[in-house]
Short mmCIF file of C-alpha atoms and ligand atoms in Angstrom, two decimals:
data_model
loop_
_atom_site.label_atom_id
_atom_site.label_comp_id
_atom_site.label_asym_id
_atom_site.label_seq_id
_atom_site.Cartn_x
_atom_site.Cartn_y
_atom_site.Cartn_z
CA MET A 1 -1.41 24.45 -2.47
CA ILE A 2 -0.06 20.96 -1.82
CA ALA A 3 1.24 21.97 1.59
CA GLU A 4 -2.18 23.31 2.54
CA ARG A 5 -4.06 20.29 1.29
CA LEU A 6 -1.59 18.01 3.03
CA LYS A 7 -2.19 19.85 6.29
CA GLU A 8 -5.96 19.60 5.84
CA VAL A 9 -5.71 15.85 5.35
CA ASN A 10 -3.25 15.45 8.21
CA ASP A 11 -5.63 17.26 10.54
CA THR A 12 -8.18 14.48 9.94
CA ILE A 13 -5.81 11.55 10.47
CA ARG A 14 -6.36 9.69 13.72
CA ASP A 15 -3.57 8.92 16.17
CA GLY A 16 -1.85 5.70 15.26
CA VAL A 17 -2.72 5.99 11.58
CA LYS A 18 0.00 6.64 9.02
CA LEU A 19 -0.69 8.76 5.96
CA VAL A 20 0.73 7.40 2.71
CA ALA A 21 0.77 10.24 0.18
CA VAL A 22 -0.08 8.58 -3.13
CA SER A 23 1.93 10.50 -5.70
CA LYS A 24 1.56 8.38 -8.85
CA TYR A 25 1.41 10.40 -12.10
CA HIS A 26 2.51 13.53 -10.28
CA PRO A 27 5.82 15.17 -11.11
CA VAL A 28 8.80 15.18 -8.80
CA ASN A 29 8.47 18.88 -7.93
CA GLU A 30 5.06 18.19 -6.41
CA LEU A 31 6.44 15.38 -4.29
CA GLN A 32 9.23 17.72 -3.23
CA GLU A 33 6.60 20.23 -2.16
CA ALA A 34 4.93 17.64 0.04
CA TYR A 35 8.35 16.60 1.34
CA ASP A 36 9.20 20.18 2.22
CA ALA A 37 5.93 20.36 4.14
CA GLY A 38 7.07 17.38 6.20
CA GLN A 39 5.66 14.36 4.38
CA ARG A 40 8.04 11.38 4.31
CA VAL A 41 5.87 8.45 3.25
CA PHE A 42 4.94 8.23 -0.43
CA GLY A 43 3.03 5.59 -2.37
CA GLU A 44 3.54 4.72 -6.04
CA SER A 45 1.96 2.11 -8.25
CA HIS A 46 4.31 1.78 -11.21
CA VAL A 47 7.78 0.36 -10.76
CA GLN A 48 9.60 2.52 -13.32
CA GLU A 49 8.08 5.66 -11.91
CA LEU A 50 8.96 4.64 -8.37
CA VAL A 51 12.56 3.89 -9.32
CA ALA A 52 12.96 7.20 -11.17
CA LYS A 53 11.48 9.24 -8.33
CA ASN A 54 13.59 7.46 -5.75
CA GLU A 55 16.68 8.53 -7.63
CA LEU A 56 15.63 12.17 -7.83
CA LEU A 57 14.23 12.77 -4.36
CA PRO A 58 15.73 12.87 -0.83
CA LYS A 59 16.98 9.59 0.55
CA ASP A 60 14.98 9.61 3.77
CA ILE A 61 11.69 9.07 1.94
CA GLU A 62 9.85 5.89 2.88
CA TRP A 63 8.58 4.46 -0.41
CA HIS A 64 5.53 2.25 -0.44
CA PHE A 65 4.50 0.24 -3.47
CA ILE A 66 0.71 0.04 -3.76
CA GLY A 67 -0.04 -1.10 -7.32
CA HIS A 68 -0.31 -4.44 -9.04
CA LEU A 69 3.21 -5.89 -9.12
CA GLN A 70 4.65 -8.16 -11.78
CA THR A 71 7.24 -10.63 -10.54
CA ASN A 72 9.82 -9.60 -13.15
CA LYS A 73 9.87 -6.03 -11.81
CA VAL A 74 10.44 -6.75 -8.13
CA LYS A 75 14.21 -6.61 -8.54
CA TYR A 76 14.22 -2.93 -9.44
CA MET A 77 12.75 -1.78 -6.16
CA ALA A 78 14.06 -4.47 -3.82
CA PRO A 79 17.08 -2.38 -2.78
CA PHE A 80 15.01 0.46 -1.32
CA VAL A 81 11.25 -0.11 -1.06
CA SER A 82 9.91 0.09 2.52
CA LEU A 83 6.57 -1.65 2.22
CA ILE A 84 4.79 -3.53 -0.55
CA HIS A 85 1.03 -3.27 -0.03
CA SER A 86 -0.07 -5.46 -2.90
CA VAL A 87 1.10 -9.06 -2.56
CA ASP A 88 -1.52 -11.11 -4.36
CA SER A 89 0.14 -14.47 -4.96
CA MET A 90 2.58 -16.90 -3.36
CA LYS A 91 4.68 -16.65 -6.51
CA LEU A 92 5.07 -12.91 -5.98
CA LEU A 93 5.87 -13.34 -2.29
CA LYS A 94 8.62 -15.82 -3.19
CA GLU A 95 10.09 -13.43 -5.73
CA ILE A 96 10.11 -10.57 -3.23
CA ASP A 97 11.85 -12.91 -0.78
CA LYS A 98 14.47 -13.83 -3.37
CA GLN A 99 15.18 -10.24 -4.42
CA ALA A 100 15.23 -9.01 -0.82
CA GLN A 101 17.82 -11.62 0.10
CA LYS A 102 19.91 -10.63 -2.91
CA ALA A 103 19.77 -7.03 -1.72
CA GLY A 104 20.62 -8.12 1.82
CA ARG A 105 17.29 -6.90 3.17
CA VAL A 106 14.04 -8.03 4.71
CA ILE A 107 11.09 -6.44 2.90
CA ASP A 108 7.84 -5.79 4.74
CA CYS A 109 4.75 -6.95 2.85
CA LEU A 110 0.99 -6.68 3.11
CA MET A 111 -1.26 -9.37 1.68
CA GLN A 112 -3.89 -7.86 -0.60
CA LEU A 113 -7.46 -8.94 -0.10
CA HIS A 114 -10.17 -8.82 -2.70
CA ILE A 115 -13.33 -7.61 -1.00
CA ALA A 116 -14.79 -5.18 -3.50
CA ASP A 117 -17.86 -5.94 -5.49
CA GLU A 118 -15.83 -5.56 -8.69
CA GLU A 119 -14.04 -7.85 -11.10
CA THR A 120 -11.06 -5.64 -11.67
CA LYS A 121 -9.33 -5.58 -8.32
CA PHE A 122 -6.52 -7.98 -7.53
CA GLY A 123 -6.07 -9.91 -4.33
CA PHE A 124 -6.93 -13.01 -2.34
CA THR A 125 -10.40 -13.88 -1.14
CA PRO A 126 -10.50 -14.22 2.67
CA ASN A 127 -10.59 -18.01 2.35
CA GLU A 128 -7.67 -18.12 -0.05
CA LEU A 129 -5.62 -15.95 2.27
CA LYS A 130 -6.45 -18.06 5.33
CA ALA A 131 -5.51 -21.22 3.45
CA LEU A 132 -2.23 -19.76 2.21
CA LEU A 133 -1.19 -18.47 5.61
CA SER A 134 -2.21 -21.66 7.42
CA ALA A 135 0.06 -23.66 5.12
CA ASN A 136 3.14 -22.23 6.85
CA ASP A 137 5.58 -22.54 3.93
CA TRP A 138 5.75 -18.74 3.82
CA ARG A 139 7.49 -18.91 7.19
CA GLU A 140 10.57 -20.24 5.45
CA LEU A 141 10.94 -17.05 3.43
CA LYS A 142 13.57 -15.12 5.37
CA GLY A 143 13.65 -12.12 3.06
CA ILE A 144 10.08 -11.05 3.72
CA ARG A 145 7.98 -10.17 6.72
CA ILE A 146 4.19 -10.20 6.48
CA VAL A 147 3.15 -7.18 8.55
CA GLY A 148 -0.55 -6.97 7.68
CA ILE A 149 -3.21 -6.85 5.03
CA MET A 150 -4.43 -4.38 2.42
CA ALA A 151 -7.81 -3.95 0.79
CA MET A 152 -9.79 -1.63 -1.43
CA ALA A 153 -13.51 -1.10 -0.98
CA THR A 154 -15.95 -1.00 -3.84
CA ASN A 155 -15.93 2.26 -5.74
CA THR A 156 -19.40 3.40 -4.68
CA ASP A 157 -20.96 6.27 -2.79
CA ASN A 158 -22.83 3.84 -0.56
CA ASP A 159 -21.00 4.50 2.71
CA GLU A 160 -22.75 1.63 4.48
CA GLN A 161 -21.47 -0.85 1.94
CA ILE A 162 -17.96 0.59 2.23
CA GLY A 163 -18.20 0.37 6.02
CA ARG A 164 -19.31 -3.28 5.85
CA GLU A 165 -16.45 -4.13 3.52
CA PHE A 166 -13.85 -2.47 5.74
CA GLU A 167 -15.33 -4.15 8.80
CA SER A 168 -14.93 -7.54 7.11
CA VAL A 169 -11.24 -6.74 6.60
CA LYS A 170 -10.85 -5.81 10.27
CA ILE A 171 -12.53 -9.06 11.35
CA LEU A 172 -10.24 -11.14 9.15
CA PHE A 173 -7.21 -9.21 10.42
CA ASP A 174 -8.19 -9.92 14.04
CA GLU A 175 -8.72 -13.57 13.24
CA LEU A 176 -5.29 -13.88 11.64
CA LYS A 177 -3.70 -11.87 14.43
CA SER A 178 -4.95 -14.29 17.06
CA SER A 179 -4.16 -17.46 15.10
CA VAL A 180 -1.48 -17.51 12.40
CA PHE A 181 0.32 -14.43 13.76
CA ALA A 182 -0.32 -14.96 17.47
CA ASN A 183 3.41 -14.84 18.19
CA GLU A 184 4.27 -12.00 15.84
CA ASP A 185 4.01 -8.44 17.11
CA SER A 186 5.03 -7.18 13.69
CA PHE A 187 1.68 -8.23 12.20
CA LYS A 188 -0.12 -4.96 12.92
CA GLU A 189 -1.01 -3.08 9.74
CA ILE A 190 -4.33 -2.69 7.97
CA SER A 191 -3.94 -0.65 4.79
CA MET A 192 -7.33 0.61 3.74
CA GLY A 193 -8.85 3.92 2.75
CA MET A 194 -8.25 6.31 -0.16
CA SER A 195 -9.29 9.94 -0.69
CA GLY A 196 -12.97 9.07 -0.92
CA ASP A 197 -13.24 6.63 1.97
CA TYR A 198 -10.29 6.93 4.36
CA GLN A 199 -12.42 8.45 7.11
CA ILE A 200 -14.68 5.38 7.02
CA ALA A 201 -11.61 3.13 6.89
CA MET A 202 -10.20 4.73 10.05
CA GLN A 203 -13.47 4.00 11.86
CA HIS A 204 -12.91 0.33 11.06
CA GLY A 205 -9.33 0.03 12.25
CA SER A 206 -7.18 1.17 9.33
CA THR A 207 -3.55 1.89 10.29
CA LEU A 208 -2.37 3.05 6.85
CA VAL A 209 -4.44 5.31 4.61
CA ARG A 210 -3.42 5.79 0.98
CA VAL A 211 -4.49 9.28 -0.03
CA GLY A 212 -3.67 10.70 -3.45
CA SER A 213 -6.00 13.14 -5.15
CA MET A 214 -6.98 14.92 -1.94
CA ILE A 215 -3.36 15.99 -1.58
CA PHE A 216 -2.06 16.28 -5.13
CA GLY A 217 -5.26 16.93 -7.08
CA GLU A 218 -6.60 14.90 -9.97
CA ARG A 219 -4.21 12.68 -11.90
CA ASP A 220 -3.71 13.24 -15.61
CA TYR A 221 -3.66 9.69 -16.98
CA SER A 222 -3.01 10.94 -20.50
CA LYS A 223 0.43 12.08 -19.36
CA PRO A 224 2.42 9.19 -17.96
CA PHE A 225 5.32 10.07 -15.71
CA THR A 226 8.47 11.12 -17.49
CA MET A 227 11.80 12.30 -16.18
CA ASN A 228 11.36 15.86 -17.44
C1 PLP B 1 -4.26 5.54 -6.73
C2 PLP B 1 -4.45 4.72 -5.50
C3 PLP B 1 -4.82 5.31 -4.28
C4 PLP B 1 -5.11 6.79 -4.11
O1 PLP B 1 -6.35 7.11 -4.65
P1 PLP B 1 -7.02 8.58 -4.40
O2 PLP B 1 -8.44 8.32 -4.68
O3 PLP B 1 -6.37 9.49 -5.35
O4 PLP B 1 -6.76 8.92 -3.00
C5 PLP B 1 -4.92 4.49 -3.18
N1 PLP B 1 -4.69 3.17 -3.25
C6 PLP B 1 -4.34 2.56 -4.39
C7 PLP B 1 -4.09 1.10 -4.40
C8 PLP B 1 -4.20 3.31 -5.56
O5 PLP B 1 -3.86 2.70 -6.70
#
């Protein structure tokens, strides 16, 4: 089942776009199924769950952290996480830097933008992000590399609104790319698009789509992840 759904999703992914299989709340055997079908990039949004799964699954998995991250939990994933999609404060960026240096690594990060027409989503407004990045003090953080931005569209079935929101992300990305990051080839990722809207996101320049339920089915939130 998972292998088939994964293939169906993969068949719709444009060249140059990476599929992040969002596996939160799903048991390890289901991730293994996706792994056996060739998937190597997985996204999780709870630190404990990520750490537990990393221990149980093959070592060549590229783990992405996509959820809201508390500074006191960064240390648990710093030794192995590949990309953190959800940096929403300078304080968090500094903590990632510190823990990355402790682990002898440089951790790739995306800055999370708040664009949705909703109160509940974390992230910077476009102006906050521009101000933070123009201030340059982040350039002193040698344990992190800012490789792009991440955003979530409003949870709506209005495709035009979703398209406008994703386009605003693309415009901001281009602006940053030609100013703050003009000399940095590594600034190249736009993480946007989930099961319901990744096709729209790809039309607006997404390079990373985070797809969960279309691959693994609905999540059972009444059953948090456990080791058995
Ligand atoms: C859960 C989650 C996803 C995946 O959502 P689906 O609708 O299941 O594809 C994508 N991005 C983030 C940030 C998430 O928390």
